[in-house]
JSON list of C-alpha atoms in Angstrom, two decimals:
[
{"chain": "A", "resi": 1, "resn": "UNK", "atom": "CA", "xyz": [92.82, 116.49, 101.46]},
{"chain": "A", "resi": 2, "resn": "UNK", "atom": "CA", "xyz": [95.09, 114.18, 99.02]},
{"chain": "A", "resi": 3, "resn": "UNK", "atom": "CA", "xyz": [97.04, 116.49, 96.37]},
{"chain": "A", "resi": 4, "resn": "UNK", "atom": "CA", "xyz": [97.24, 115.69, 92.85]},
{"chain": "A", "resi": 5, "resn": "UNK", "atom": "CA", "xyz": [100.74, 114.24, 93.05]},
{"chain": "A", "resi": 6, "resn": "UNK", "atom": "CA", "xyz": [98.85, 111.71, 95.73]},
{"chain": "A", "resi": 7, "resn": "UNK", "atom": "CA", "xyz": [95.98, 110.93, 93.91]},
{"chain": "A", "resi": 8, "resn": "UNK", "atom": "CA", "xyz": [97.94, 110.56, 90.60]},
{"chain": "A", "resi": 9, "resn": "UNK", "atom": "CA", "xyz": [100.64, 108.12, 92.47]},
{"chain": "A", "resi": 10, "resn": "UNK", "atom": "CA", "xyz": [97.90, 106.07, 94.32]},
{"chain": "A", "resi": 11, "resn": "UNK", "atom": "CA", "xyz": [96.10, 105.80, 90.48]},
{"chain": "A", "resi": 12, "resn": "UNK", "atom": "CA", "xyz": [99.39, 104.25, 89.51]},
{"chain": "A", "resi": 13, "resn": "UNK", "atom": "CA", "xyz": [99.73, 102.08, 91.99]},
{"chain": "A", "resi": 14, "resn": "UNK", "atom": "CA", "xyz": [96.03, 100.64, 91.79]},
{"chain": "A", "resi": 15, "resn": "UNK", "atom": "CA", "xyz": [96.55, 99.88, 87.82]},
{"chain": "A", "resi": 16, "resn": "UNK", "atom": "CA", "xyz": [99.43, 97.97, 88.83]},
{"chain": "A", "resi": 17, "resn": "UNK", "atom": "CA", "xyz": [97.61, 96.15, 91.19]},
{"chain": "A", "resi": 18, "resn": "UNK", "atom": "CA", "xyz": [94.92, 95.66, 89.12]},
{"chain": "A", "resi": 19, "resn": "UNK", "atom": "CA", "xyz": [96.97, 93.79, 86.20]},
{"chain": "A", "resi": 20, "resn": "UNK", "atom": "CA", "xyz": [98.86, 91.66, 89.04]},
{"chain": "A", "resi": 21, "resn": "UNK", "atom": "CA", "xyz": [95.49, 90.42, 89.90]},
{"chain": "A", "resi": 22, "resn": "UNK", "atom": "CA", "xyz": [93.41, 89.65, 87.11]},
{"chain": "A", "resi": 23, "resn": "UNK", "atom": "CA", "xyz": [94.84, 90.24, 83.26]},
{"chain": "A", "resi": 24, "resn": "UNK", "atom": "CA", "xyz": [92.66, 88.50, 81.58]},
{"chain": "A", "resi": 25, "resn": "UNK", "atom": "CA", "xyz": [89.04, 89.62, 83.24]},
{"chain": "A", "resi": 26, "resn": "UNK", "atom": "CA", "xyz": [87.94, 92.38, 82.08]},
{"chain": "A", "resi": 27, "resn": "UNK", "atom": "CA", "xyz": [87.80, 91.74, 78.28]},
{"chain": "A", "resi": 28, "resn": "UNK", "atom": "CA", "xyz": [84.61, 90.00, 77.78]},
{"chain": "A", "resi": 29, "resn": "UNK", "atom": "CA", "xyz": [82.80, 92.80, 79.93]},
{"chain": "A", "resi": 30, "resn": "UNK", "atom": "CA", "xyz": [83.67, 95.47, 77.43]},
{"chain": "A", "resi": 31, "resn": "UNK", "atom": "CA", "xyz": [83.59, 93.35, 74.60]},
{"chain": "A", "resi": 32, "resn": "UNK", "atom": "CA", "xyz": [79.27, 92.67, 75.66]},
{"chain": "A", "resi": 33, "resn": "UNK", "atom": "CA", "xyz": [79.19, 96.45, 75.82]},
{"chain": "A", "resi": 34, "resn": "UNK", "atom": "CA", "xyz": [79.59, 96.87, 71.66]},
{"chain": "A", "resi": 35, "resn": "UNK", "atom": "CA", "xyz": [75.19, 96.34, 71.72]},
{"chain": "A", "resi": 36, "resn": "UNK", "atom": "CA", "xyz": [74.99, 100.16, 71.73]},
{"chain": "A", "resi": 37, "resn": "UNK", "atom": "CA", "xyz": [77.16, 100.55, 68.39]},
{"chain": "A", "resi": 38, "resn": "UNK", "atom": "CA", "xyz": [75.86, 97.27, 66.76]},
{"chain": "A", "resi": 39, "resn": "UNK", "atom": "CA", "xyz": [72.49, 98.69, 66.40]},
{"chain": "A", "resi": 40, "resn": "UNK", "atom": "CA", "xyz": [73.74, 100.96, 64.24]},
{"chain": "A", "resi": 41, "resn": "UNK", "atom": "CA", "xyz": [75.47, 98.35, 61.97]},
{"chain": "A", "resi": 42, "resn": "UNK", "atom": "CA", "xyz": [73.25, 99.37, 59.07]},
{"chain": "A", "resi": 43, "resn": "UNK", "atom": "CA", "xyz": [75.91, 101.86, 58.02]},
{"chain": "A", "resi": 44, "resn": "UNK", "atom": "CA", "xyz": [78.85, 100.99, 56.48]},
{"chain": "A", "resi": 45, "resn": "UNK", "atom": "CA", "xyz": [81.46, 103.32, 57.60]},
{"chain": "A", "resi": 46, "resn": "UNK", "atom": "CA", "xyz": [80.42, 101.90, 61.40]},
{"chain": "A", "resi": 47, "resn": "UNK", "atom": "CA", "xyz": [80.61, 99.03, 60.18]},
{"chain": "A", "resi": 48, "resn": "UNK", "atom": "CA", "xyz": [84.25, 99.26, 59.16]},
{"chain": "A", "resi": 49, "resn": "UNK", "atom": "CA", "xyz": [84.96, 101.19, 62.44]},
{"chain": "A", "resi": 50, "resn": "UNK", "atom": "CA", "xyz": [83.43, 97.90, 64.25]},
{"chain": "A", "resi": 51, "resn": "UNK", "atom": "CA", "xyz": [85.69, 95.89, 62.45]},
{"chain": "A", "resi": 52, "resn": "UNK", "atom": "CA", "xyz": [88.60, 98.12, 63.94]},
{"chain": "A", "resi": 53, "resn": "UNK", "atom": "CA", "xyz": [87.44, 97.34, 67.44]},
{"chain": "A", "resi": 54, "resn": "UNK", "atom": "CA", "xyz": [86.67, 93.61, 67.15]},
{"chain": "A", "resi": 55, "resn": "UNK", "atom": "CA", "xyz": [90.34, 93.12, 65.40]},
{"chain": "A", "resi": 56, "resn": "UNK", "atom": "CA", "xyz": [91.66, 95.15, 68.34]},
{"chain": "A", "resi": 57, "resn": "UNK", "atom": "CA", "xyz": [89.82, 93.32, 70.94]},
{"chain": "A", "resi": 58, "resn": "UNK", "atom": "CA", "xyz": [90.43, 89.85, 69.04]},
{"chain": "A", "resi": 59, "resn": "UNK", "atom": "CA", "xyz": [94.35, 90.80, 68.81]},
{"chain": "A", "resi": 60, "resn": "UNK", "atom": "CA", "xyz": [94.35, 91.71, 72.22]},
{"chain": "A", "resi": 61, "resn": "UNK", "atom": "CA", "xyz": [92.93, 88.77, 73.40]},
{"chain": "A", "resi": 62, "resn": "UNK", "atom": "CA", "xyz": [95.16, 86.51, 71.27]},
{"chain": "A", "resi": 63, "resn": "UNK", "atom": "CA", "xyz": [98.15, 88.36, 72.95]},
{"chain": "A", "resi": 64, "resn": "UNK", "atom": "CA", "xyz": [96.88, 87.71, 76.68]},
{"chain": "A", "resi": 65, "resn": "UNK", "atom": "CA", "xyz": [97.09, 83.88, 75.86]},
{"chain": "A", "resi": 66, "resn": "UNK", "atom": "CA", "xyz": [99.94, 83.91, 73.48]},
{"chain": "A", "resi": 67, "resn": "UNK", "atom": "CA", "xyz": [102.74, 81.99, 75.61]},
{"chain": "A", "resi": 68, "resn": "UNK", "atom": "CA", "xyz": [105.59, 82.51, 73.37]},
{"chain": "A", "resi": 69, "resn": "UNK", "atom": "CA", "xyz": [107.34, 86.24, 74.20]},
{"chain": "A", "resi": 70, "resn": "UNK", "atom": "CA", "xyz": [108.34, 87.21, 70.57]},
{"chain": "A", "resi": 71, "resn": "UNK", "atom": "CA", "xyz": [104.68, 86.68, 69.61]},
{"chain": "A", "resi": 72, "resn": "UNK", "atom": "CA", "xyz": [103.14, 88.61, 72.62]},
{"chain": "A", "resi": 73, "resn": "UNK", "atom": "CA", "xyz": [104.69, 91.09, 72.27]},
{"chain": "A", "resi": 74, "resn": "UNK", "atom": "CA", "xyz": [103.99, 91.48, 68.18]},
{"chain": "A", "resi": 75, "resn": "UNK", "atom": "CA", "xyz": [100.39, 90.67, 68.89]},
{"chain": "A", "resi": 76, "resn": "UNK", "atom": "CA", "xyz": [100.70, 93.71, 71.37]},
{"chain": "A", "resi": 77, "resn": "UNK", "atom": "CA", "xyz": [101.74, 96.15, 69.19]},
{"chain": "A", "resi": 78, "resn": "UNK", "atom": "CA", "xyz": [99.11, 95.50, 66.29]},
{"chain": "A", "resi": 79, "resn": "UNK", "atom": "CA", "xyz": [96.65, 95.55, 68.72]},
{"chain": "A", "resi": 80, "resn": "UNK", "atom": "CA", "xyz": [97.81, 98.81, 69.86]},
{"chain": "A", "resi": 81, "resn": "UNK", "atom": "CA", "xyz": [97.52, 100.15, 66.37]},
{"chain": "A", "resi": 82, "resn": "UNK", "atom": "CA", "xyz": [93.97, 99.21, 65.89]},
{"chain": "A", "resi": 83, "resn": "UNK", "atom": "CA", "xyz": [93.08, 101.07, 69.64]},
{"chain": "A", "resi": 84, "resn": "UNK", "atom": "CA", "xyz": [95.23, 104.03, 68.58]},
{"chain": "A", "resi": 85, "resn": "UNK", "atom": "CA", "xyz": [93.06, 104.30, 65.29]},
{"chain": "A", "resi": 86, "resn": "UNK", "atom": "CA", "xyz": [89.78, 104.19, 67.48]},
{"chain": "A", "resi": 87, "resn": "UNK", "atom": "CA", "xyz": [91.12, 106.61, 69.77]},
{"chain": "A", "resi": 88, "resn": "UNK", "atom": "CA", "xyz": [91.82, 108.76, 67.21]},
{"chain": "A", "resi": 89, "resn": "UNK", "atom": "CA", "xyz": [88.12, 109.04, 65.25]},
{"chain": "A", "resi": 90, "resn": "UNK", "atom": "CA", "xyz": [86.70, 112.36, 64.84]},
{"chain": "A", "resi": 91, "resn": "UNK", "atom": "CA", "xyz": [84.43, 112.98, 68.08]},
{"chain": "A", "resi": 92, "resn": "UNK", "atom": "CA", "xyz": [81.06, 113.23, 65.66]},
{"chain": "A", "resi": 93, "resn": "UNK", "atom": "CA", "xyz": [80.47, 112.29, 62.00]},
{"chain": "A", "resi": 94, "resn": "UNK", "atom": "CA", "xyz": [77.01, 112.83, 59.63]},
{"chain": "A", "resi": 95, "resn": "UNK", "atom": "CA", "xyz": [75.32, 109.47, 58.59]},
{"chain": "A", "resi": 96, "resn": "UNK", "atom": "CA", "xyz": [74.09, 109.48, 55.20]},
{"chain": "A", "resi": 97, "resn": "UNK", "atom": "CA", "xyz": [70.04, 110.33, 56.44]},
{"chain": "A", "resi": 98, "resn": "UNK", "atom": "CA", "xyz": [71.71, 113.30, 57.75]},
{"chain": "A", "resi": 99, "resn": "UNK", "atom": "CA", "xyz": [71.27, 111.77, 61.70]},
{"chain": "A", "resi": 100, "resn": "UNK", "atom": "CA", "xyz": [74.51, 112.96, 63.45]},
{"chain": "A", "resi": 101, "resn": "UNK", "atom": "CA", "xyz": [76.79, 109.60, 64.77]},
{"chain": "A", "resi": 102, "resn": "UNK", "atom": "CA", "xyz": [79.17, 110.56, 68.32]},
{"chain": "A", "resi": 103, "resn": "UNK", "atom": "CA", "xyz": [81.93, 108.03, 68.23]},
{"chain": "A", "resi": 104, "resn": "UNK", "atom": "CA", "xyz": [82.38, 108.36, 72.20]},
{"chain": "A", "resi": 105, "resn": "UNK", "atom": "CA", "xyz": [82.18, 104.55, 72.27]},
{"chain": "A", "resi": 106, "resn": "UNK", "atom": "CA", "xyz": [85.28, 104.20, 69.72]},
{"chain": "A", "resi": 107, "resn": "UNK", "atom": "CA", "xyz": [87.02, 106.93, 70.93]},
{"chain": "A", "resi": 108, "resn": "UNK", "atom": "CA", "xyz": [86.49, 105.40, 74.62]},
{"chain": "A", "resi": 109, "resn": "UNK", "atom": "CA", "xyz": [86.81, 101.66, 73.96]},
{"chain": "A", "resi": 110, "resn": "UNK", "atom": "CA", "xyz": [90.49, 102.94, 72.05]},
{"chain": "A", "resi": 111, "resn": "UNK", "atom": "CA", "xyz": [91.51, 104.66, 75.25]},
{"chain": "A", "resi": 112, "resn": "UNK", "atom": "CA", "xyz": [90.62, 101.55, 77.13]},
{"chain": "A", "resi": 113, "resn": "UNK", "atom": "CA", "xyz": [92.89, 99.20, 74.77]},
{"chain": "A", "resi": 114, "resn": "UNK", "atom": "CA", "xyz": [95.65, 101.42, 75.36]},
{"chain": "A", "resi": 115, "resn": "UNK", "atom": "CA", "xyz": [95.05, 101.48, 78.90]},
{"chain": "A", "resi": 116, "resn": "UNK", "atom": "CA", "xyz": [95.05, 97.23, 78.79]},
{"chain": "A", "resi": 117, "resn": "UNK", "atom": "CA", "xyz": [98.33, 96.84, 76.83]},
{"chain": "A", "resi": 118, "resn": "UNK", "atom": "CA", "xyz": [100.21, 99.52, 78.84]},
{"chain": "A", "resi": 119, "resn": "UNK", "atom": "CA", "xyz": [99.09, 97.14, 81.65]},
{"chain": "A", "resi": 120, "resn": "UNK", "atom": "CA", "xyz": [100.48, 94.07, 79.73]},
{"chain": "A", "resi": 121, "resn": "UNK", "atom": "CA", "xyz": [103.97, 95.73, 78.80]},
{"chain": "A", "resi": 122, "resn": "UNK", "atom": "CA", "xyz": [104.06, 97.04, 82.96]},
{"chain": "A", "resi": 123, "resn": "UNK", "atom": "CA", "xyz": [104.06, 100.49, 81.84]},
{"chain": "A", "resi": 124, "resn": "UNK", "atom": "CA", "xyz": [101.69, 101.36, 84.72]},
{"chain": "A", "resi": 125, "resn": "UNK", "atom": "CA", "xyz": [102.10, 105.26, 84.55]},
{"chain": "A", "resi": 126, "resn": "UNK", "atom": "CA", "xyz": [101.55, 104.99, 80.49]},
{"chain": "A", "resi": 127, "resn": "UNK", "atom": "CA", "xyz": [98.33, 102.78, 81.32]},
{"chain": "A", "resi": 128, "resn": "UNK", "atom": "CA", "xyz": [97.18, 105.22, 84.10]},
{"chain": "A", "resi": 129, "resn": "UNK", "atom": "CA", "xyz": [97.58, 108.23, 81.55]},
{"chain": "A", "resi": 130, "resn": "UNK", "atom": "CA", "xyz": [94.64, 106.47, 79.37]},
{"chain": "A", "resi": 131, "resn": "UNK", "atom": "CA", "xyz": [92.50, 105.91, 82.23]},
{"chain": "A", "resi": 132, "resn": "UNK", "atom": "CA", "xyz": [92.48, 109.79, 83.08]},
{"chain": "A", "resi": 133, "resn": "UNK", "atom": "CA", "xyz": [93.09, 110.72, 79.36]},
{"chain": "A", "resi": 134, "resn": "UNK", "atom": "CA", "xyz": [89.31, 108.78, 78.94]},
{"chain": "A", "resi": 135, "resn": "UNK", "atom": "CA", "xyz": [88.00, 110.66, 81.90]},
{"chain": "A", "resi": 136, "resn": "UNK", "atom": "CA", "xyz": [89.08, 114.49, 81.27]},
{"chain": "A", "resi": 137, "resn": "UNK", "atom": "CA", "xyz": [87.22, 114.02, 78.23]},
{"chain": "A", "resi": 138, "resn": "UNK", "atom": "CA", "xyz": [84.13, 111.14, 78.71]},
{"chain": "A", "resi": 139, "resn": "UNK", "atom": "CA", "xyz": [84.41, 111.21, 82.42]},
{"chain": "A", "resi": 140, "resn": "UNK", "atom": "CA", "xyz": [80.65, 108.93, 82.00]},
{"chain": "A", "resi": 141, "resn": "UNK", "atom": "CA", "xyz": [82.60, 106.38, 80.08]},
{"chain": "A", "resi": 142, "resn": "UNK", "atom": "CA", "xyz": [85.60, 106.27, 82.27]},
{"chain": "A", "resi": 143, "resn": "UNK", "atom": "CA", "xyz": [82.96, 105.39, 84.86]},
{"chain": "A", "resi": 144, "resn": "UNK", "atom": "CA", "xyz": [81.53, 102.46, 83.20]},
{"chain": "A", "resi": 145, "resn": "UNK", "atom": "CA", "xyz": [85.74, 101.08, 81.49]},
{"chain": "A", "resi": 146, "resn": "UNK", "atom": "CA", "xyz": [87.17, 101.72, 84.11]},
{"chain": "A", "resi": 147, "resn": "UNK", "atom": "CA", "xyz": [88.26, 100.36, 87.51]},
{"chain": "A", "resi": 148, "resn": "UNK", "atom": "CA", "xyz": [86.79, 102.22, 90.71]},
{"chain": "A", "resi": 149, "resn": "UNK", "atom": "CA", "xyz": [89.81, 101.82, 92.12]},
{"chain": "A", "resi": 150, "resn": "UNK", "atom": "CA", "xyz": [91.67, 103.67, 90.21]},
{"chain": "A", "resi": 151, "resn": "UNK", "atom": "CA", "xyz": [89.64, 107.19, 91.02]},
{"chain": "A", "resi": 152, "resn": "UNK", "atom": "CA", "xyz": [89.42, 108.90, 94.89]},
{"chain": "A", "resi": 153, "resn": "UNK", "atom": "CA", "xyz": [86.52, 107.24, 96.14]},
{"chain": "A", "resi": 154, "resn": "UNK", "atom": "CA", "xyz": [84.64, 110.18, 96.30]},
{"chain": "A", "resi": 155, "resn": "UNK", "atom": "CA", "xyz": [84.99, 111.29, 93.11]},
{"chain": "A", "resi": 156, "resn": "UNK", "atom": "CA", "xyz": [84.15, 108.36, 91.88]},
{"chain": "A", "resi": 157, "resn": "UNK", "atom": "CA", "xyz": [81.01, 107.61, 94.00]},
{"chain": "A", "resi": 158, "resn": "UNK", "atom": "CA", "xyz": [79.81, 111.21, 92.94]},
{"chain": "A", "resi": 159, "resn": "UNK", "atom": "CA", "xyz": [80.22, 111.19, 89.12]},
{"chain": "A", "resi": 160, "resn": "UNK", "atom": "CA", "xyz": [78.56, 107.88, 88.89]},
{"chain": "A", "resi": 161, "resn": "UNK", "atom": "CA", "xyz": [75.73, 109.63, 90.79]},
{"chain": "A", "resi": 162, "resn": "UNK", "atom": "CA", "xyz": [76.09, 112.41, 88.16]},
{"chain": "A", "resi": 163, "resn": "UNK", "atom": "CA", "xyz": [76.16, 110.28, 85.17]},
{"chain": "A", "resi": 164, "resn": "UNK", "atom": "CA", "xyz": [73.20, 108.03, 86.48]},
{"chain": "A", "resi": 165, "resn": "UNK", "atom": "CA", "xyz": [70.70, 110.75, 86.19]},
{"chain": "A", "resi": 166, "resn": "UNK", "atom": "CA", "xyz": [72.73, 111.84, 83.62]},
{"chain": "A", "resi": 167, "resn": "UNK", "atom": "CA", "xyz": [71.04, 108.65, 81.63]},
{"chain": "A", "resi": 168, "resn": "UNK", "atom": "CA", "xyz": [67.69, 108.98, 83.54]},
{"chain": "A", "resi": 169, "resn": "UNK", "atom": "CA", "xyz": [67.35, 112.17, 81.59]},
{"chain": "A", "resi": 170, "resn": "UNK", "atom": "CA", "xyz": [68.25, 111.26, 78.21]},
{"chain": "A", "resi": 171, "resn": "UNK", "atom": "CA", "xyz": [65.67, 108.32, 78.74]},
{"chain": "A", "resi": 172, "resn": "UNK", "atom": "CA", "xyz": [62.58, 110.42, 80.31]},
{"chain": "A", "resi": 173, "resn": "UNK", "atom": "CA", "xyz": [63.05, 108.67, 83.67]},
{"chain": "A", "resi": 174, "resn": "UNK", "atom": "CA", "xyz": [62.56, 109.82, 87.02]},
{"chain": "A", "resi": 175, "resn": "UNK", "atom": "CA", "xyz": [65.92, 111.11, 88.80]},
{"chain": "A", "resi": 176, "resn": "UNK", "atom": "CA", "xyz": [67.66, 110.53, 92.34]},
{"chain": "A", "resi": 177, "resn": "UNK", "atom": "CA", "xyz": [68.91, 112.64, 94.72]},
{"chain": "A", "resi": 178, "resn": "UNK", "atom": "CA", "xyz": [68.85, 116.46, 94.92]},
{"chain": "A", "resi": 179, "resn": "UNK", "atom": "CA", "xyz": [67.54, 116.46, 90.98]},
{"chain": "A", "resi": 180, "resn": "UNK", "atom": "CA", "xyz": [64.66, 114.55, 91.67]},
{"chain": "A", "resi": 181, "resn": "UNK", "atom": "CA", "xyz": [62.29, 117.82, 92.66]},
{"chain": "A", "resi": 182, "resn": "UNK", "atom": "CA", "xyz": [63.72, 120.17, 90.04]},
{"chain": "A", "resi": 183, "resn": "UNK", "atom": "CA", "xyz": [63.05, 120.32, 85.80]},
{"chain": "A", "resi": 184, "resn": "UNK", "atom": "CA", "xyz": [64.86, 118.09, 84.24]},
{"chain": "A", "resi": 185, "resn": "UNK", "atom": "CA", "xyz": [67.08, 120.78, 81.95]},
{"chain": "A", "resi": 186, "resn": "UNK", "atom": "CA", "xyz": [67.39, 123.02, 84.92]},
{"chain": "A", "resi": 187, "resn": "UNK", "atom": "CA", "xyz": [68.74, 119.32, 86.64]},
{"chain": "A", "resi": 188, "resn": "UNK", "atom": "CA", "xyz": [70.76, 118.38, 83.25]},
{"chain": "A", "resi": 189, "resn": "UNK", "atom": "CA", "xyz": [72.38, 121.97, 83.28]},
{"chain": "A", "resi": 190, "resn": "UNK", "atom": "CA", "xyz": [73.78, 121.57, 86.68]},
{"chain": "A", "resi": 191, "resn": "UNK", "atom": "CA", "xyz": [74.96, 118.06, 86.33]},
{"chain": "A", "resi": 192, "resn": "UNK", "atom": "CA", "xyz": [76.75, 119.15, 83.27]},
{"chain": "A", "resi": 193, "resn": "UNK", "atom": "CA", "xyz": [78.06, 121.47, 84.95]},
{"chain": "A", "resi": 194, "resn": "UNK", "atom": "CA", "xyz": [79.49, 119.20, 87.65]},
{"chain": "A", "resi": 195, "resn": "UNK", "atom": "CA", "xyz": [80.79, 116.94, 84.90]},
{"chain": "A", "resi": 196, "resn": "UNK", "atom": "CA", "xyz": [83.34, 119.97, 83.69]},
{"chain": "A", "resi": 197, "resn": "UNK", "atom": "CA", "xyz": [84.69, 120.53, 86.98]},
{"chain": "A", "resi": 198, "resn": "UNK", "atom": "CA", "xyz": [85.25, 116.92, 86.88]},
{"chain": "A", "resi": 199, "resn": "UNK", "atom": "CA", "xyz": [87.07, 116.59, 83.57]},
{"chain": "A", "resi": 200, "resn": "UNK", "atom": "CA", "xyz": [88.99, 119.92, 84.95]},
{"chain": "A", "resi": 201, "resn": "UNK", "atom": "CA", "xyz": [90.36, 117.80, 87.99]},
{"chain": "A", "resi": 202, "resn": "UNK", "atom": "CA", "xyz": [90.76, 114.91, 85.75]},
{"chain": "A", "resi": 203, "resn": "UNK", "atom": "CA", "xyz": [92.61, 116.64, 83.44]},
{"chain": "A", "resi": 204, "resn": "UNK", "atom": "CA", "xyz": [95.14, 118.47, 86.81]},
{"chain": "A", "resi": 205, "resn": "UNK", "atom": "CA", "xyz": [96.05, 114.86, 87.44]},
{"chain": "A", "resi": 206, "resn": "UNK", "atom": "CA", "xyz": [96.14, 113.47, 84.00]},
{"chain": "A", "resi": 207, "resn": "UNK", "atom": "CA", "xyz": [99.21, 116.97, 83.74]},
{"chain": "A", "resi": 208, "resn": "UNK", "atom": "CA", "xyz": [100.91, 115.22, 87.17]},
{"chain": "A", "resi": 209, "resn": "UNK", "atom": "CA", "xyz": [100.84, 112.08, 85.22]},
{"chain": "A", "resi": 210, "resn": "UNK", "atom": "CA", "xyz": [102.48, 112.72, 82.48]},
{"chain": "A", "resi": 211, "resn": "UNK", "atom": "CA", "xyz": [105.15, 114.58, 84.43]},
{"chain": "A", "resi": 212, "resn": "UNK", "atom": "CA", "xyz": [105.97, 111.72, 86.72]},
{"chain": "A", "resi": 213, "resn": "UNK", "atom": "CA", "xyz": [108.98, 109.35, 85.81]},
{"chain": "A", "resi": 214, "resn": "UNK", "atom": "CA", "xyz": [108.34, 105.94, 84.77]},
{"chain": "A", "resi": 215, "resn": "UNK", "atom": "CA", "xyz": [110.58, 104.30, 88.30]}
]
């Protein structure tokens, strides 16, 4: 059985794979997953937050290009700002008709810009932190940001199972697995349940992380 000091090393080593092989990939995928906030775009306080995370992701992407060093790396640093501020939103806020907003995606998508200019800069242990950082928290959208690779294989096989009929439920659909015979809040109950002892383990390794050393 792989200790946290293994799994959190082998994490490390994965993101650093990961940005030798393909820096500029992955943008476009999360920047097509804004839909879900868009539809909200009625409001203007989301509105502004959108704004934060298009600059980011805009910034960013300037930066990736960007073949003069200087400018990189200024380009690097406002775009961390703007994922710092996402990160950083309250987790829920009221909208005006009194509907309550979750700003998981921000908070999420921030997390993920960190993660992507850590990568940039080579500060693969900083860039690992977000990853697990995301998960301890919204292990269901460190599933969909993030790299499988970057999670034991079995974890992460299992809480994509988890947050599958995690979404089944929410939408009224039928569920897979062991969940599939039982009520679906008896079914959401125990998958949330699962879900804590994942951000629990997440959140062992996200410790080891932070007290590695950078060589």
């Amino acid at each position: 059985m792989e200790t946290v000091f293994t799994v959190a090393s082998l994490a490390i080593k994965a993101v650093n794979l990961y940005f030798q092989e393909k820096k500029e990939e992955a943008l476009e995928k999360i920047i097509a997953q804004n839909e879900k906030i868009i539809q909200f775009k009625k409001y203007e306080f989301i509105n502004r937050k959108l704004e934060v995370l298009r600059n980011g992701e805009r910034i960013l992407q300037d930066a990736i290009y960007s073949q003069n060093t200087s400018e990189k790396r200024h380009l690097l640093d406002s775009a961390f700002m703007e994922f710092t501020s996402l990160a950083n939103f309250p987790l829920n806020e009221q909208l005006p008709d009194g509907e309550l907003f979750d700003n998981i995606d921000f908070i999420s998508k921030g997390y993920w810009g960190r993660f992507y200019i850590f990568g940039l800069l080579n500060e693969y242990r900083n860039s690992t932190i977000q990853v697990y950082t995301c998960a301890s928290i919204f292990p269901e959208k460190a599933v969909e940001l993030f790299d499988n690779k970057f999670f034991p294989k079995l974890d992460f096989s299992s809480l994509s199972t988890l947050c599958d009929n995690l979404k089944k439920i929410k939408q009224y659909e039928p569920l897979n697995g062991i969940y599939s015979n039982i009520p679906s809040n008896m079914a959401k109950a125990l998958i949330e349940m699962q879900m804590d002892k994942y951000k629990d383990k997440f959140k062992e390794i996200l410790y080891q992380l932070k007290s590695q050393n950078d060589g």
